[in-house]
mmCIF file of C-alpha atoms and ligand atoms in Angstrom:
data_model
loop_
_atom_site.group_PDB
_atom_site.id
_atom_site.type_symbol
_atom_site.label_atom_id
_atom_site.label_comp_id
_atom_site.label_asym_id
_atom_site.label_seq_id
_atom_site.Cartn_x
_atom_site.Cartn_y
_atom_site.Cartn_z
ATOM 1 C CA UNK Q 381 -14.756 4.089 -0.212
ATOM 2 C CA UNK Q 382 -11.962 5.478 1.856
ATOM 3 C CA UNK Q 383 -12.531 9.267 2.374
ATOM 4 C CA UNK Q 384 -9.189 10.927 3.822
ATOM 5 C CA UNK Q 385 -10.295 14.797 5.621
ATOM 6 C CA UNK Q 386 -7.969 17.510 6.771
ATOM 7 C CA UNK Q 387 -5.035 14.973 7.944
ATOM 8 C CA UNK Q 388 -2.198 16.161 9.379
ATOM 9 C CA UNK Q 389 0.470 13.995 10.812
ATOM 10 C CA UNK Q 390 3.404 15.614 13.169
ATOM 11 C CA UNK Q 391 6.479 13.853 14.470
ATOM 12 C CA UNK Q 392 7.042 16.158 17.325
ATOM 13 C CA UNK Q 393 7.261 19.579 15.659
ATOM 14 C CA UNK Q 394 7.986 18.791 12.409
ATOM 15 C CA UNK Q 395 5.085 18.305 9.719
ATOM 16 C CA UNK Q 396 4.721 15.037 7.712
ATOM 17 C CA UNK Q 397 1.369 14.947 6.587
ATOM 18 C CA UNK Q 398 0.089 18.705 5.434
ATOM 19 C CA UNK Q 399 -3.894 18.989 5.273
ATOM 20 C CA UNK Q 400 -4.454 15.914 3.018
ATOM 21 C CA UNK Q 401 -7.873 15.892 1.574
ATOM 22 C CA UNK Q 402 -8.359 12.764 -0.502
ATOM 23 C CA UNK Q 403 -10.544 9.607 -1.386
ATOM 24 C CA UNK Q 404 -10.246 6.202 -2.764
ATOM 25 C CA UNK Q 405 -13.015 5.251 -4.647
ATOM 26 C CA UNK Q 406 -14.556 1.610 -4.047
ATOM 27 C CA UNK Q 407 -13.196 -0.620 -6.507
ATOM 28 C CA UNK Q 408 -10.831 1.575 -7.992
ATOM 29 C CA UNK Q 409 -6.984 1.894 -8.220
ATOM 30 C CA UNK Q 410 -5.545 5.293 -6.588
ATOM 31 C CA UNK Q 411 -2.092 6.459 -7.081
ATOM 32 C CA UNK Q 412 0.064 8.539 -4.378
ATOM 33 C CA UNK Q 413 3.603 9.943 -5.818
ATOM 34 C CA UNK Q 414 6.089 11.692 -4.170
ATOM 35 C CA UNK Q 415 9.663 12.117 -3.589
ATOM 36 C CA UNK Q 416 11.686 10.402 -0.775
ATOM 37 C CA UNK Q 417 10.448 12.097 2.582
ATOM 38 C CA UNK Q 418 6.754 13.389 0.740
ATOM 39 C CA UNK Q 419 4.805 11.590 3.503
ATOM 40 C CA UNK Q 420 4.059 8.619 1.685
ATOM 41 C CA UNK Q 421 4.719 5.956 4.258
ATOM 42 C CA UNK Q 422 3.481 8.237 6.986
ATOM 43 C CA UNK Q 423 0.095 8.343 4.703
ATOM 44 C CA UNK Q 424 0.170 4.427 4.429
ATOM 45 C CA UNK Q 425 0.628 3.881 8.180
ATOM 46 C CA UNK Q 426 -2.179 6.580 8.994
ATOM 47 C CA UNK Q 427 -5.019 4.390 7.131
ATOM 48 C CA UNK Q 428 -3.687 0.951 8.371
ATOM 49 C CA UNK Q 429 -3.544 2.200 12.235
ATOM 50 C CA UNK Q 430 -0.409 1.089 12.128
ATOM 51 C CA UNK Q 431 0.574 4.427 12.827
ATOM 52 C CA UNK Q 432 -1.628 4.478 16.635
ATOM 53 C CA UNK Q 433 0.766 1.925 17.507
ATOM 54 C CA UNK Q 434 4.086 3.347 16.984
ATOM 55 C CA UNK Q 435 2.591 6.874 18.962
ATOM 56 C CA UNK Q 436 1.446 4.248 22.240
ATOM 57 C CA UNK Q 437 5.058 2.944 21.838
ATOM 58 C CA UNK Q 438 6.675 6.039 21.552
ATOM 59 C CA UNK Q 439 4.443 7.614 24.220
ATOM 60 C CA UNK Q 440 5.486 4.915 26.896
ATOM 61 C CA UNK Q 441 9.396 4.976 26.119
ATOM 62 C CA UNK Q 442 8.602 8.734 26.340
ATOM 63 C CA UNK Q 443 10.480 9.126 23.085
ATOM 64 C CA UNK Q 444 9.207 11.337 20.230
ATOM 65 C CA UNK Q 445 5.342 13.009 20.401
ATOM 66 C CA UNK Q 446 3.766 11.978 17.322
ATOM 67 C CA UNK Q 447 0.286 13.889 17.031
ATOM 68 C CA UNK Q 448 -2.326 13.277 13.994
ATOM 69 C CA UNK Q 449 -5.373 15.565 13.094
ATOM 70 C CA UNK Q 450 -7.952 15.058 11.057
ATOM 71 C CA UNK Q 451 -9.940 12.147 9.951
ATOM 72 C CA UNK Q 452 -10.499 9.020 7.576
ATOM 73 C CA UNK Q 453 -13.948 7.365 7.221
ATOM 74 C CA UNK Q 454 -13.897 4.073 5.483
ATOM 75 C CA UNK Q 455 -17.341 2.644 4.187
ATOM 76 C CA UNK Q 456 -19.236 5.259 6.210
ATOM 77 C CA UNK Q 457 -17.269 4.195 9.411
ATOM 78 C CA UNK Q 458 -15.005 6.785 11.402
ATOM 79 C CA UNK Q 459 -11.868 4.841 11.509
ATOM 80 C CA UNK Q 460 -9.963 7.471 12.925
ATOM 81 C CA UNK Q 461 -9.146 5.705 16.221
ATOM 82 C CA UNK Q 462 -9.599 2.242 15.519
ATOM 83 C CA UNK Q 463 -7.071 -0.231 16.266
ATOM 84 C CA UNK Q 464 -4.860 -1.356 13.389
ATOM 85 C CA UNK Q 465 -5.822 -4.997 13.887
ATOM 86 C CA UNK Q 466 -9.843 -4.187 13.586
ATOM 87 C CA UNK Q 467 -9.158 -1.904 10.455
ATOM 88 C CA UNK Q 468 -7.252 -5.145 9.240
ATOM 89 C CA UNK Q 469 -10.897 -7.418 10.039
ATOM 90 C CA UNK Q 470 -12.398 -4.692 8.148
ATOM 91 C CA UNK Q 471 -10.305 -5.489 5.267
ATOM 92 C CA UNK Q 472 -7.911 -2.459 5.539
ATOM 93 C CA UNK Q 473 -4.552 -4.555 4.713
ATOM 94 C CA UNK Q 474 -1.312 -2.932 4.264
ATOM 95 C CA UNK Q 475 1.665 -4.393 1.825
ATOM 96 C CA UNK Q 476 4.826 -2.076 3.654
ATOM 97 C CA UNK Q 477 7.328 -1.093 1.931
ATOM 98 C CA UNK Q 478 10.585 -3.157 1.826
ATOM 99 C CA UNK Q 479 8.409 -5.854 1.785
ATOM 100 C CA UNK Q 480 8.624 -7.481 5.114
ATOM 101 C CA UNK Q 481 9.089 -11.270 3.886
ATOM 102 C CA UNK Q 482 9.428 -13.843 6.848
ATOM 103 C CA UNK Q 483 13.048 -14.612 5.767
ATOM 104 C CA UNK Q 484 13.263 -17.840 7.328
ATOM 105 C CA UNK Q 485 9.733 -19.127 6.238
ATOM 106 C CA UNK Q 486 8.988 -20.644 2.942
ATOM 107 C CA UNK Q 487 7.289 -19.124 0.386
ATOM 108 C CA UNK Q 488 4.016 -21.419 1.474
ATOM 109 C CA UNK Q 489 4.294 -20.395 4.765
ATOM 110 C CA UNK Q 490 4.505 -16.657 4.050
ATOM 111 C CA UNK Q 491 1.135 -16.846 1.991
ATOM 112 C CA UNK Q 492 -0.321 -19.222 4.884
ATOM 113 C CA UNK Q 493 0.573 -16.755 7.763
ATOM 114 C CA UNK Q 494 -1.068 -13.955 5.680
ATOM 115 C CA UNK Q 495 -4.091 -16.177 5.649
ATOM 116 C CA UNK Q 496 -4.580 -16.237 9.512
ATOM 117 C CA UNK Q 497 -8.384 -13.708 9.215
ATOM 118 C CA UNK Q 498 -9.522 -16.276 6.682
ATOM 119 C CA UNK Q 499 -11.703 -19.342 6.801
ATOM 120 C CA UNK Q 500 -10.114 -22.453 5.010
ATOM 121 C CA UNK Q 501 -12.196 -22.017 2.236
ATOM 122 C CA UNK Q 502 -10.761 -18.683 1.800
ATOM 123 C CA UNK Q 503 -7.779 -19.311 2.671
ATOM 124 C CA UNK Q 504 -7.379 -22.453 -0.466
ATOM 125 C CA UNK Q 505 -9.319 -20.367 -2.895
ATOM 126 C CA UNK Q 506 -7.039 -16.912 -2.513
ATOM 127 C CA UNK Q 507 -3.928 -19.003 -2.225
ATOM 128 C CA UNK Q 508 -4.839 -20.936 -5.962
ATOM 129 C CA UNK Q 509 -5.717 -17.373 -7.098
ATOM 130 C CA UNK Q 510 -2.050 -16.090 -6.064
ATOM 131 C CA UNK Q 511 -0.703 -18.763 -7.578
ATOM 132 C CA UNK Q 512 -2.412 -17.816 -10.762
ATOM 133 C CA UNK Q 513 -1.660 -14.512 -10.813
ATOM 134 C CA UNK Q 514 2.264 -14.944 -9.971
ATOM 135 C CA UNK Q 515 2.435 -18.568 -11.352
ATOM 136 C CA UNK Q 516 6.969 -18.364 -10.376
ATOM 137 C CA UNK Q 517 5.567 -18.341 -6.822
ATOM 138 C CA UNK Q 518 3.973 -22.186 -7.263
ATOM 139 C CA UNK Q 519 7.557 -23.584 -7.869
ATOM 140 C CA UNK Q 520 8.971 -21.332 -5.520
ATOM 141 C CA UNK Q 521 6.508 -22.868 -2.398
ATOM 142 C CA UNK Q 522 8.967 -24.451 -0.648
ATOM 143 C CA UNK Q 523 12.117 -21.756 -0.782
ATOM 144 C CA UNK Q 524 12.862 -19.767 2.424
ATOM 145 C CA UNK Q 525 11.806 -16.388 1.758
ATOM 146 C CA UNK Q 526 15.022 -14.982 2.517
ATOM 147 C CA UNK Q 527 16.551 -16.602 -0.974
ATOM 148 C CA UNK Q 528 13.803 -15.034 -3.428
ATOM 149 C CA UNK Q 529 14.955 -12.149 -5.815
ATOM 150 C CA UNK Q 530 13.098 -8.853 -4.931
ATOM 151 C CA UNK Q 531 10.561 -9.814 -7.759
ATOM 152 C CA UNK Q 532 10.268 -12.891 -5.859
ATOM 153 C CA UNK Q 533 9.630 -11.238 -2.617
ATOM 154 C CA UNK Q 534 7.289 -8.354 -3.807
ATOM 155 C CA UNK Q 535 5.042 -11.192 -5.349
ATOM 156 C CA UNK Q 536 5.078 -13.080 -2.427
ATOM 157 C CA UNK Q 537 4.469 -9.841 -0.242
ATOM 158 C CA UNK Q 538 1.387 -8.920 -2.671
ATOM 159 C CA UNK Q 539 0.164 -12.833 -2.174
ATOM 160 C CA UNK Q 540 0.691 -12.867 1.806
ATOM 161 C CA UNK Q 541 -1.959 -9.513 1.955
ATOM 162 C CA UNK Q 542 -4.331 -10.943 -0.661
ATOM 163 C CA UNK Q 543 -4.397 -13.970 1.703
ATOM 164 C CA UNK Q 544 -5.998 -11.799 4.401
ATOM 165 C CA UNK Q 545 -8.876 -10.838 2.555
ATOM 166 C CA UNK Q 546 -8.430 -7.489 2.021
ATOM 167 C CA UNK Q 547 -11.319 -5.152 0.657
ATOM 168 C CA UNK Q 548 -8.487 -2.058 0.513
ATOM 169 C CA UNK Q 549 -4.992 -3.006 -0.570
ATOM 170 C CA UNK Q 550 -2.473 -0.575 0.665
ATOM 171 C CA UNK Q 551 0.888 -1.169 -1.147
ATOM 172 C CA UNK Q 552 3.492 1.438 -0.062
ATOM 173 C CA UNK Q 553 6.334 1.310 -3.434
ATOM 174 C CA UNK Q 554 5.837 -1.674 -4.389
ATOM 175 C CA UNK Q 555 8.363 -0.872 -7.156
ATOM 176 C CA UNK Q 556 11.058 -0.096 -5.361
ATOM 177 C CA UNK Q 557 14.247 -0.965 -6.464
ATOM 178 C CA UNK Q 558 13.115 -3.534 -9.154
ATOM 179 C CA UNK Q 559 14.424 -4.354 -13.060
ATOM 180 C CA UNK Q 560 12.333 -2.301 -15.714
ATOM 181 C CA UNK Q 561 11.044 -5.920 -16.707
ATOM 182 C CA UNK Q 562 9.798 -6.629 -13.674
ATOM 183 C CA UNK Q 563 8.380 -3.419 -12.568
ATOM 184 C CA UNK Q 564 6.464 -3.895 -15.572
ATOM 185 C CA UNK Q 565 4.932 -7.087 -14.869
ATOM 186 C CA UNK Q 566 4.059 -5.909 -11.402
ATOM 187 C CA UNK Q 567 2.110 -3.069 -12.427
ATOM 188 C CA UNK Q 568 -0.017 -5.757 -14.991
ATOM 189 C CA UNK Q 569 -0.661 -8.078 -11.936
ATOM 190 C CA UNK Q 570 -1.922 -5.120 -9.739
ATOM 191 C CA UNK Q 571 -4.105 -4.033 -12.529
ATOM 192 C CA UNK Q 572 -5.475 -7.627 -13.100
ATOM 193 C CA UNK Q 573 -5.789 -8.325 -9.491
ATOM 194 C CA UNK Q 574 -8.392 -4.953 -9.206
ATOM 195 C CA UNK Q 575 -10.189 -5.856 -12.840
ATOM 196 C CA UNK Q 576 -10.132 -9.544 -11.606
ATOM 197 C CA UNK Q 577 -11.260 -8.926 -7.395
ATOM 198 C CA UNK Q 578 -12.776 -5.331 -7.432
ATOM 199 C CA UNK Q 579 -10.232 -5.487 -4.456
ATOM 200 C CA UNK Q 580 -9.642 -1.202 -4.261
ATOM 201 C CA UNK Q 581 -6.412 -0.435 -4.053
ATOM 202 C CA UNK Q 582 -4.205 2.518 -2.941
ATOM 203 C CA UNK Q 583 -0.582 2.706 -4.337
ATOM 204 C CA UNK Q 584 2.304 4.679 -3.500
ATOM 205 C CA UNK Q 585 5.657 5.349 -5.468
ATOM 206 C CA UNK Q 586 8.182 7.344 -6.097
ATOM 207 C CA UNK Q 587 8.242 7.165 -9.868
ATOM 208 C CA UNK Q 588 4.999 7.520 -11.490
ATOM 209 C CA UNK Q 589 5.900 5.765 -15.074
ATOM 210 C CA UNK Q 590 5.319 2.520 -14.701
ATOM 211 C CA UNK Q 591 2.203 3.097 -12.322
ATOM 212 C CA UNK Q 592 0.302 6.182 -14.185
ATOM 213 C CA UNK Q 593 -1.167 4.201 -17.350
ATOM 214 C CA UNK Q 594 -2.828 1.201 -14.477
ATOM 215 C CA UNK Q 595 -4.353 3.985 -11.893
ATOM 216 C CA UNK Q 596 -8.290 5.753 -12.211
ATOM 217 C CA UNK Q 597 -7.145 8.466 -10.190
ATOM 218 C CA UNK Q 598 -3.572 9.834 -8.558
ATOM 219 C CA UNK Q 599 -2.445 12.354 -6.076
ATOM 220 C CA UNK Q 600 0.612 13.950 -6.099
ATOM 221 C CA UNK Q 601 2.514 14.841 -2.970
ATOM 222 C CA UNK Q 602 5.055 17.141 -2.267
ATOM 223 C CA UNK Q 603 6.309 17.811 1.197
ATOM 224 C CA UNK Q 604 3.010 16.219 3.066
ATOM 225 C CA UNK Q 605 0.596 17.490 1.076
ATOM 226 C CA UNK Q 606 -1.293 16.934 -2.113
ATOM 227 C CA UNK Q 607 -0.106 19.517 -4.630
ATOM 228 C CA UNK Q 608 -1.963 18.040 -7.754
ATOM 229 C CA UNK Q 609 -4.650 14.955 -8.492
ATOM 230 C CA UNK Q 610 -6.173 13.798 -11.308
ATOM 231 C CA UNK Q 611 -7.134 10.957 -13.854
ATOM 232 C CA UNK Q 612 -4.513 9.106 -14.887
ATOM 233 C CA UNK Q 613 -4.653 10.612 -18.805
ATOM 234 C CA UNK Q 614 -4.615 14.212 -16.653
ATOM 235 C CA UNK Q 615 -1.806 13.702 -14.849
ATOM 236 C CA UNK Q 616 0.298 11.919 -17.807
ATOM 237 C CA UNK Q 617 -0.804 15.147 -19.704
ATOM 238 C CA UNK Q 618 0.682 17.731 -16.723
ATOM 239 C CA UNK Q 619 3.728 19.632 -17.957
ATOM 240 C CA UNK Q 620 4.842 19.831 -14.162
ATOM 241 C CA UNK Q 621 4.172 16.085 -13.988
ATOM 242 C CA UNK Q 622 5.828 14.908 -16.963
ATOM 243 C CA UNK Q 623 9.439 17.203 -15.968
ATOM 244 C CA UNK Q 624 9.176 16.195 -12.011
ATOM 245 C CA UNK Q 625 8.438 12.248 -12.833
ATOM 246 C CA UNK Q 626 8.999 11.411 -16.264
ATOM 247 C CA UNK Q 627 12.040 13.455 -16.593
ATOM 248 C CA UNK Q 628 10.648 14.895 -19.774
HETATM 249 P P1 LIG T 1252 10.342 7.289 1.381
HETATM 250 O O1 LIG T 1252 10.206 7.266 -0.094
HETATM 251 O O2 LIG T 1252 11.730 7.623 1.851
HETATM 252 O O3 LIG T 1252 9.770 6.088 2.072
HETATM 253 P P2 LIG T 1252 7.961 8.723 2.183
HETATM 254 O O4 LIG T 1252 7.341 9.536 1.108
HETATM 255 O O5 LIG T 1252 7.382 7.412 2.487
HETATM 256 O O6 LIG T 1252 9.494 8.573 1.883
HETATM 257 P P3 LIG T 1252 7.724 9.269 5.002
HETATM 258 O O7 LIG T 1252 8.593 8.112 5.379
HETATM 259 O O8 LIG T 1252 6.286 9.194 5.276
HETATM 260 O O9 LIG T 1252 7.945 9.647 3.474
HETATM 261 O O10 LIG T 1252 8.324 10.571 5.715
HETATM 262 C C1 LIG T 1252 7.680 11.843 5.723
HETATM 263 C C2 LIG T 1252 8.460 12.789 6.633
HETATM 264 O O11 LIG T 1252 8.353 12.386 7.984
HETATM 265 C C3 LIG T 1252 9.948 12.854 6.327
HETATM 266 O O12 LIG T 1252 10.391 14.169 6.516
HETATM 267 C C4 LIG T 1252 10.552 11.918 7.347
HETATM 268 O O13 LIG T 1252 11.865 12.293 7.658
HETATM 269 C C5 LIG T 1252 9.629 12.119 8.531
HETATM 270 N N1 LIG T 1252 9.537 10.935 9.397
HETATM 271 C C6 LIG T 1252 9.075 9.709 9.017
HETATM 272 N N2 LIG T 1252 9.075 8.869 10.060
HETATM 273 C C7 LIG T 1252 9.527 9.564 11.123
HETATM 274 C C8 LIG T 1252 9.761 9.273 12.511
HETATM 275 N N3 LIG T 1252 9.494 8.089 13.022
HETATM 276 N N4 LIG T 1252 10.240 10.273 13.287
HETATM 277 C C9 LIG T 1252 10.497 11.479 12.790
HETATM 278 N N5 LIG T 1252 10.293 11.843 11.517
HETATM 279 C C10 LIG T 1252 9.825 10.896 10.687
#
């Protein structure tokens, strides 16, 4: 289980994580929704480490102060200061947002450089499994990653962090700016992949719809902090869900 306490995140004086208190249960899927600019990303970045990087970088170009508060315990571990890359060995693997595709690799290589904190035997087994669960990427092994659709790509990116064994699967809007159709699909394959793997799996978007019915629990964020959670059937049921995210 991921436990999230009292997190704040500041980029210099402005606030983009507000006193989050929230936890992802093991095995479980766990929905974060908020607007553009609700602290999604910054959230996403905060459990990978990802985040402790940027603030060294900033810190020695003396450009902006970025100070976080608070802390996140994964499986009974503190992981507040750990290094991105041992939170990754951990199995703490993030799926960013936009995707990130090696443009000029082939779809094969993509999954293979995800692959690089398994053994072989891992490595074949999770790469037959992605082909199983997106079965377009097995005649799509040899394209450059750069000439996929954004289905394409989002399957791939999903495939490439599966390849690293992860044990939580952080994937910031996956969604994002995909056809109805496949939006739909996606959501099924995330849902299949946790009922399939018991991989636990934390999910941010901006729209719940398509997200809500495959989630055990959600959070709802508004300006850094968590303004709302519940089941999934709760938050379908939420009168201030359904006008802010359904439009209803
Ligand atoms: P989006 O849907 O646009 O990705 P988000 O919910 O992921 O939004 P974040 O990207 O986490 O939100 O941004 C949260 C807040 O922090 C916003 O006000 C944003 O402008 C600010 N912010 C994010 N990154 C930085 C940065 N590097 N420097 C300064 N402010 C930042």
């Amino acid at each position: 289980m991921l436990e999230i306490k009292n997190l704040m995140v500041f980029y210099e004086n402005a606030i983009a994580i507000n006193n989050i208190n929230m936890k992802c249960q093991s095995e479980k899927v766990t929905g974060v929704f908020g607007a553009n600019s609700a602290g999604k990303s910054t959230l996403m970045y905060t459990i990978s480490g990802i985040i402790l990087d940027v603030k060294k970088k900033e810190e020695m170009k003396g450009g902006e102060r970025i100070t976080l508060l608070g802390n996140l315990t994964f499986e009974g571990t503190d992981i507040t200061l750990m290094k991105p890359s041992e939170r990754a060995k951990r199995g703490i693997i993030l799926c960013p947002e936009r995707r990130r595709i090696f443009a000029e690799s082939s779809t094969l290589e993509n999954l293979k450089i995800g692959g690089y904190l398994a053994t072989k035997a891992q490595a074949k087994k999770t790469l037959d499994y992605v082909f199983t669960i997106f079965p377009a990427l097995k005649n799509l092994k040899r394209r450059e990653g750069g000439f996929l659709s954004g289905g394409e790509q989002q399957m791939l990116a999903i495939g490439r962090a599966l390849m690293a064994q992860p044990k939580l699967l952080l994937l910031d809007e996956p969604l994002l700016g995909l056809s109805p159709l496949m939006e739909a699909m996606l959501a099924r394959a995330i849902r299949d992949i946790n009922l399939q793997t018991q991989i636990t799996i934390l999910i941010s978007e901006q729209y719940a719809r398509p997200i809500l019915p495959i989630i055990h629990h959600g959070y709802i964020l508004e300006n850094g902090g968590a303004v709302l959670e519940g089941s999934s059937q709760e938050l379908m049921d939420n009168p201030d869900v359904k006008s802010a995210y359904f439009g209803l």
